[in-house]
PDB file of C-alpha atoms in Angstrom:
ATOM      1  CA  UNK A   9       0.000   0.000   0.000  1.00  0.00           C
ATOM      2  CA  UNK A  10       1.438   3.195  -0.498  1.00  0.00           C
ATOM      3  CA  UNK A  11       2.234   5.899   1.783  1.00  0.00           C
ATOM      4  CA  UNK A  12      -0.766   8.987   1.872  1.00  0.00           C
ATOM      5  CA  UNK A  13       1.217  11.836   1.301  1.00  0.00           C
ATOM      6  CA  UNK A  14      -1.486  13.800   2.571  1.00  0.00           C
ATOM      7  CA  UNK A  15      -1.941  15.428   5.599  1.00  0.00           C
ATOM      8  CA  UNK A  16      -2.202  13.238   8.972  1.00  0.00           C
ATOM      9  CA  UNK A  17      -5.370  12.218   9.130  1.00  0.00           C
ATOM     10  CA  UNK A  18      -7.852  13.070  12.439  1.00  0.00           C
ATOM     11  CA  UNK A  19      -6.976  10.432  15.090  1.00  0.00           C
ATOM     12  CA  UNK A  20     -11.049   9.432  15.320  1.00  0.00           C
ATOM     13  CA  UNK A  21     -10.842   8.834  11.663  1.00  0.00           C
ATOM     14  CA  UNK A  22      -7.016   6.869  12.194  1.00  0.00           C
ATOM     15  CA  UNK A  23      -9.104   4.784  14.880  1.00  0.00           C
ATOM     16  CA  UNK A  24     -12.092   3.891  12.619  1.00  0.00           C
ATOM     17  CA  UNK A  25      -9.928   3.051   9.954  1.00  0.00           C
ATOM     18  CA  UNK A  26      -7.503   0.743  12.952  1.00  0.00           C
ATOM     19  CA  UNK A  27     -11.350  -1.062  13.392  1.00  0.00           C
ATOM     20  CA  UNK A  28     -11.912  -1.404   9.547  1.00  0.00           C
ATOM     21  CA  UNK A  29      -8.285  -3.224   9.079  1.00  0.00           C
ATOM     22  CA  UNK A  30      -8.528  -5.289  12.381  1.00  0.00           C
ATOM     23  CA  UNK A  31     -11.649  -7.010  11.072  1.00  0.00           C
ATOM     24  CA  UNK A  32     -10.266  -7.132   7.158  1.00  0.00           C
ATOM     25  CA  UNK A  33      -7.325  -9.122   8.807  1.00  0.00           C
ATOM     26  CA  UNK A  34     -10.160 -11.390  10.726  1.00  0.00           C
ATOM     27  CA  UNK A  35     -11.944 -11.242   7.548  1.00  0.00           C
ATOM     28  CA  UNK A  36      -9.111 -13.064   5.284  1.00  0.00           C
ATOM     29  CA  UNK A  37      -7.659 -14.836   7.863  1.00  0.00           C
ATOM     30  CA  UNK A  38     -10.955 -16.625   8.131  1.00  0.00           C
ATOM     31  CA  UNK A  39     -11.066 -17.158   4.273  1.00  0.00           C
ATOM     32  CA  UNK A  40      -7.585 -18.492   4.066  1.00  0.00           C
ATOM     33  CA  UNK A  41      -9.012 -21.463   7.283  1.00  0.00           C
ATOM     34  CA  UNK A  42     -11.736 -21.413   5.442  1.00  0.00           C
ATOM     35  CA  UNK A  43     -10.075 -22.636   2.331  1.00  0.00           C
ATOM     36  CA  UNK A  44      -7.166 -24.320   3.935  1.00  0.00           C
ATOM     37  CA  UNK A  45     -10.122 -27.050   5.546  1.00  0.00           C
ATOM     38  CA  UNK A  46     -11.412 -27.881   1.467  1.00  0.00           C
ATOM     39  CA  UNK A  47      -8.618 -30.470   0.656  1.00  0.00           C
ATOM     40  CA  UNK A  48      -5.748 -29.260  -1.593  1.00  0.00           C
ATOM     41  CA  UNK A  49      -6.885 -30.935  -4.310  1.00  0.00           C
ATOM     42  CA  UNK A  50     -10.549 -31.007  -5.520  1.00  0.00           C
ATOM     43  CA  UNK A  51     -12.727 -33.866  -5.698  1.00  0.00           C
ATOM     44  CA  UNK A  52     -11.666 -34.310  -9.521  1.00  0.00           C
ATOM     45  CA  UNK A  53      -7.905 -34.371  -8.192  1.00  0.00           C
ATOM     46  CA  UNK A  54      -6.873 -30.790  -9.884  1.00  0.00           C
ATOM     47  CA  UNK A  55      -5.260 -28.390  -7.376  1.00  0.00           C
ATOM     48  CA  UNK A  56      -7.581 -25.740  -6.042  1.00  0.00           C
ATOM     49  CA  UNK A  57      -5.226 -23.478  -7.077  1.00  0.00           C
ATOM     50  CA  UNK A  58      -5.684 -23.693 -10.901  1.00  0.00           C
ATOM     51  CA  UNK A  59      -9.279 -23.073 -10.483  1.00  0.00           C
ATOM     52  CA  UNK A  60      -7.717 -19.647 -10.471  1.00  0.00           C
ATOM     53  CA  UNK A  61      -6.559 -20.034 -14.360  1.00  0.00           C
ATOM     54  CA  UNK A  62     -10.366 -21.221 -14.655  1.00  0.00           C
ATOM     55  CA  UNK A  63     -11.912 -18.050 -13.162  1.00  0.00           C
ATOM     56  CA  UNK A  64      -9.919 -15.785 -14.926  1.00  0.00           C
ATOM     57  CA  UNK A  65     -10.166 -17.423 -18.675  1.00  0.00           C
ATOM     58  CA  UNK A  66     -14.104 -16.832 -17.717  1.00  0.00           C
ATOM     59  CA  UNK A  67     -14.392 -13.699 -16.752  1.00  0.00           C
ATOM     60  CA  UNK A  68     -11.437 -12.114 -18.859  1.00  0.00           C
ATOM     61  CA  UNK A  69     -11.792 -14.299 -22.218  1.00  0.00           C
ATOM     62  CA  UNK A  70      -9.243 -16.511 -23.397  1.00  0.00           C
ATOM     63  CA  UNK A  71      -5.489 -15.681 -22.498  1.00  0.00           C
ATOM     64  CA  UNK A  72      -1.539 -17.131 -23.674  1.00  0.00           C
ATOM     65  CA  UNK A  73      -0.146 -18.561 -20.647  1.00  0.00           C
ATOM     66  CA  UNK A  74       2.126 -15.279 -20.062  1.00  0.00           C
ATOM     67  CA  UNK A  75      -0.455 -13.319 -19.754  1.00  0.00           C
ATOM     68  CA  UNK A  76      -2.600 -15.566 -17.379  1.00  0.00           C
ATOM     69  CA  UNK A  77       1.192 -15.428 -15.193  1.00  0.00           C
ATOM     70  CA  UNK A  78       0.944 -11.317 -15.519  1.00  0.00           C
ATOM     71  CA  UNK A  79      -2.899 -11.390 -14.481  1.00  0.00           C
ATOM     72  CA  UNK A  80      -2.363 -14.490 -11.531  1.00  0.00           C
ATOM     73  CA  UNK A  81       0.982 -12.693 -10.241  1.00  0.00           C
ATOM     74  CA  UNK A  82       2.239 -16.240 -11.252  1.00  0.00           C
ATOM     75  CA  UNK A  83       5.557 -17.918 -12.192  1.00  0.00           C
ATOM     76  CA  UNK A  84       4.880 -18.988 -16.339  1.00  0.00           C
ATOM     77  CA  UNK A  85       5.974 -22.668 -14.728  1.00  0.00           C
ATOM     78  CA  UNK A  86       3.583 -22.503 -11.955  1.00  0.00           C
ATOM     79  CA  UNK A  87       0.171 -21.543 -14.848  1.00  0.00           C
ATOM     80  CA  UNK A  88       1.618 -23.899 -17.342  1.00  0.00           C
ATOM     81  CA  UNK A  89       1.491 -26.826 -15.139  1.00  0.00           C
ATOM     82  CA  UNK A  90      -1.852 -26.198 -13.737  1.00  0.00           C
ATOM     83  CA  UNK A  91      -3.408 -25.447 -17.027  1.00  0.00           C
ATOM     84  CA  UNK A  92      -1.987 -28.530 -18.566  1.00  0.00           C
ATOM     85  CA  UNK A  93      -3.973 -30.147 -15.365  1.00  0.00           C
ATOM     86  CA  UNK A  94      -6.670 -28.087 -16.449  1.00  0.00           C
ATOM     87  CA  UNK A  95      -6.562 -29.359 -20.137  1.00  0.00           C
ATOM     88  CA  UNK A  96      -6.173 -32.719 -19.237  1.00  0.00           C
ATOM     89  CA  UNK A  97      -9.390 -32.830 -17.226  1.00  0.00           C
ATOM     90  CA  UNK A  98     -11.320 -31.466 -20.203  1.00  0.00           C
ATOM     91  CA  UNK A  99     -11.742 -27.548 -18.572  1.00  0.00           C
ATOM     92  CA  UNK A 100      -9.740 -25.640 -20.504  1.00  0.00           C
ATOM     93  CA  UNK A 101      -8.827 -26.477 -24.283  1.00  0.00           C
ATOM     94  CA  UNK A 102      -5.942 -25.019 -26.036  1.00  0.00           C
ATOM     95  CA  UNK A 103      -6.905 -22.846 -29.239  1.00  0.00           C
ATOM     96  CA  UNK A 104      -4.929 -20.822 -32.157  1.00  0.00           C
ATOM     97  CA  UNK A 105      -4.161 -17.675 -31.450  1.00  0.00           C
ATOM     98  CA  UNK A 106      -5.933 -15.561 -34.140  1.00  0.00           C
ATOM     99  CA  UNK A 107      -2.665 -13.148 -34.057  1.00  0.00           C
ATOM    100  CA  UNK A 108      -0.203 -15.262 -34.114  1.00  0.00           C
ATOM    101  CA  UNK A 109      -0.850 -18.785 -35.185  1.00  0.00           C
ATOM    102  CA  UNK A 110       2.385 -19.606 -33.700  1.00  0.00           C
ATOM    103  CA  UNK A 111       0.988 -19.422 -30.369  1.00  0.00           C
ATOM    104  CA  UNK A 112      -1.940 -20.831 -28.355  1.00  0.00           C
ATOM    105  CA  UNK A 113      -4.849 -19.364 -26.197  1.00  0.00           C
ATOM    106  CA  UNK A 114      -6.318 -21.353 -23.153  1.00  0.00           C
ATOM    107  CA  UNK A 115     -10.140 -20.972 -23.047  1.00  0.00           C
ATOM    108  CA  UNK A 116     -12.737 -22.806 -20.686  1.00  0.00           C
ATOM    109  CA  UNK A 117     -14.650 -25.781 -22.123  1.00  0.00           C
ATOM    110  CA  UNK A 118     -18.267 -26.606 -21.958  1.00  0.00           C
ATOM    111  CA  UNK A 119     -17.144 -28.610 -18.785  1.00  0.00           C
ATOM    112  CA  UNK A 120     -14.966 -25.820 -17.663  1.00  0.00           C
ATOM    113  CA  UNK A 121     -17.649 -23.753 -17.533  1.00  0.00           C
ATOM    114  CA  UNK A 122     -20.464 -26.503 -15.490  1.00  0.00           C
ATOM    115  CA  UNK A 123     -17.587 -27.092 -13.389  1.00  0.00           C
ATOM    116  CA  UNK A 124     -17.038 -23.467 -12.615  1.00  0.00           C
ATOM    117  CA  UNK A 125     -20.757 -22.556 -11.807  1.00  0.00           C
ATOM    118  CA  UNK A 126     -21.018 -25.562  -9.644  1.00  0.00           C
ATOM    119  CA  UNK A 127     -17.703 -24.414  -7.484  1.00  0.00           C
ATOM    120  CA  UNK A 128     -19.654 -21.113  -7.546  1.00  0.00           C
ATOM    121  CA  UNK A 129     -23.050 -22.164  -6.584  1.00  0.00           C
ATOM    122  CA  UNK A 130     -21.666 -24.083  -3.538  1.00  0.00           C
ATOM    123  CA  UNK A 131     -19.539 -20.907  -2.393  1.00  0.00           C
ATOM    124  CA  UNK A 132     -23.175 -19.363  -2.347  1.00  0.00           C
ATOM    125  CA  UNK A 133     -24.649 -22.079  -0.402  1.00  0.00           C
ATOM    126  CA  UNK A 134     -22.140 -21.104   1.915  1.00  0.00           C
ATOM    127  CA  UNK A 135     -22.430 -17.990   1.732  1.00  0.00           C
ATOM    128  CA  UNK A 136     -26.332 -17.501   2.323  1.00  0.00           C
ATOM    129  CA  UNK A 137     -25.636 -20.185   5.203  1.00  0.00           C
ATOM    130  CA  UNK A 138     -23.665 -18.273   6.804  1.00  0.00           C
ATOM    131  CA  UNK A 139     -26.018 -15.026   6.200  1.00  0.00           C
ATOM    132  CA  UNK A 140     -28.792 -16.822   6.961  1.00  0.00           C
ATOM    133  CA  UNK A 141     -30.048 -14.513   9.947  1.00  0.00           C
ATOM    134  CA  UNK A 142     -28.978 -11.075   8.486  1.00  0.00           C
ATOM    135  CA  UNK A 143     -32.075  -9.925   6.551  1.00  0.00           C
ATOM    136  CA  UNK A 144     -32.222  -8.496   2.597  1.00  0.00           C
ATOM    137  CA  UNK A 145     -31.200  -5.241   3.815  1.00  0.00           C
ATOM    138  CA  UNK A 146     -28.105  -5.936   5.955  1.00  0.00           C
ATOM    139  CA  UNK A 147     -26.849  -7.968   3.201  1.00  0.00           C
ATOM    140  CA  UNK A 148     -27.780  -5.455   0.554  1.00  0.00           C
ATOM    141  CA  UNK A 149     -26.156  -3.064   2.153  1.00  0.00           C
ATOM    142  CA  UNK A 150     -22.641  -4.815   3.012  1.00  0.00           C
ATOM    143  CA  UNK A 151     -22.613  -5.757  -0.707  1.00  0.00           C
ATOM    144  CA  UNK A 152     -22.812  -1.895  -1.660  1.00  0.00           C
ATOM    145  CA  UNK A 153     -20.416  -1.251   0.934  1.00  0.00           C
ATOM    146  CA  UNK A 154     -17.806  -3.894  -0.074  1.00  0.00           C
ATOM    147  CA  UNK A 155     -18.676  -2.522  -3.754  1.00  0.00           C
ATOM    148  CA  UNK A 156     -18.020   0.946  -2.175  1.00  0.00           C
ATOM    149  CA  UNK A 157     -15.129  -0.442  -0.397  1.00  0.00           C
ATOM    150  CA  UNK A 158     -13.248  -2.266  -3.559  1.00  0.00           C
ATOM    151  CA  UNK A 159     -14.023   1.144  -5.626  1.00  0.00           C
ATOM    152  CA  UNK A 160     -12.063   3.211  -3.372  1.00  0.00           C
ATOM    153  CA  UNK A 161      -9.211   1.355  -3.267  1.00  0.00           C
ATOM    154  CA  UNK A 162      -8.874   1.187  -6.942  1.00  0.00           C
ATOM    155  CA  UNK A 163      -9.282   4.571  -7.211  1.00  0.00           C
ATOM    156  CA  UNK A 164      -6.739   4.931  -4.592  1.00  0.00           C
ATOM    157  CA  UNK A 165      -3.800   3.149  -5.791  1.00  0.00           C
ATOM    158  CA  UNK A 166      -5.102   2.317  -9.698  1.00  0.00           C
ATOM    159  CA  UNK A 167      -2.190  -0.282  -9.999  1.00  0.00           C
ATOM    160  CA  UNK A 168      -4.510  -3.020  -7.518  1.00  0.00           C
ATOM    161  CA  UNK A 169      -7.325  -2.566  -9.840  1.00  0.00           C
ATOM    162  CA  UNK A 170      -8.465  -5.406 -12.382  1.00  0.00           C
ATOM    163  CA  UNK A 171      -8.689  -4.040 -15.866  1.00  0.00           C
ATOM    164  CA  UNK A 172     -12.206  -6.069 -16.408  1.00  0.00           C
ATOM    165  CA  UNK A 173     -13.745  -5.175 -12.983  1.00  0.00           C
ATOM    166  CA  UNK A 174     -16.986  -3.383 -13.497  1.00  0.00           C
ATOM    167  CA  UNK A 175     -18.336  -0.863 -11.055  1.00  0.00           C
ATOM    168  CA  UNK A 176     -21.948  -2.689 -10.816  1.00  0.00           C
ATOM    169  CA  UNK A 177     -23.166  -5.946 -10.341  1.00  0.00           C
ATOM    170  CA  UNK A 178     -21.119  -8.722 -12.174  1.00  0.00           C
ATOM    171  CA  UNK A 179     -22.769  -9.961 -15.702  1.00  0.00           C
ATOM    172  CA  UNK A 180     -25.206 -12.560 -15.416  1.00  0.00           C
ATOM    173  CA  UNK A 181     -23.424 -15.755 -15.444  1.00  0.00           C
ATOM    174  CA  UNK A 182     -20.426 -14.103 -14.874  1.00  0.00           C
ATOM    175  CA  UNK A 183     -20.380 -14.282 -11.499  1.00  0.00           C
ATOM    176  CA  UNK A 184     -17.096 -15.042  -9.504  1.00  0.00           C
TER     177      UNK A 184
END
């Protein structure tokens, strides 16, 4: 994060902001247990980890392994060997590259794609599980905030942002 070269900030706004990052720390730390208690590998044997390579070649189109590395902050060694997992399970198919035949594009399958939506539909089993006693409202509201939230910190420091994040709702059956 970089430094606010601004003037200090109120200490009632230093100490509300102290709160906000004390329970984004809970927040992730109960994310990464969270994740850490799914088994390493899936029930199809890939690495949870490459669902990653999925997710992106969804949401962002299809992508040459260096870029997936750029977008993943990934080695090239790391994405290539959890693609070819990928490709071998029938997820992601290698195509032509339109530009430069030359070179290959990875790009979800039919079964990448049912496989994806029923990773996400469980994550929002979960999710509205855990929700369950917090009515429409609350939850309507934390997702504006969050939405709020994620805006400002792009705007903040433009170099986090995703170049395909959209300030609304995701696209239907785009859904992370």
């Amino acid at each position: 994060m970089a430094p606010n070269n601004s003037a200090t900030r109120p200490k009632a706004e230093l100490d509300l902001a102290d709160q906000l990052g004390h329970e984004l720390v809970r927040l992730v730390r109960l994310i990464n247990k969270a994740k850490s208690q799914v088994s390493k590998l899936g029930p199809d044997g890939i690495e949870r980890a490459a669902y990653a390579i999925l997710f992106t070649l969804i949401h962002e189109g299809p992508q040459r392994t260096s870029k997936l590395a750029e977008s993943l902050h990934s080695e090239i060694s790391t994405i290539s060997r959890q693609s070819s997992s990928l490709v071998q399970h029938g997820l992601v198919e290698r195509q032509a590259d339109p530009e430069d035949g030359r070179a290959c594009l990875l790009a979800p399958t039919t079964e990448g794609m049912r496989v994806f939506e029923q990773n996400r539909k469980q994550r929002n089993q979960w999710l509205a599980e855990v929700l369950g006693d917090w009515t429409d409202g609350d939850i309507q509201t934390l997702n504006r905030l969050f939405g709020r939230l994620n805006t400002g910190i792009e705007n903040h420091s433009p170099q986090l942002a995703d170049a395909h994040a959209s300030a609304g709702a995701p696209a239907k059956g785009a859904n992370a």
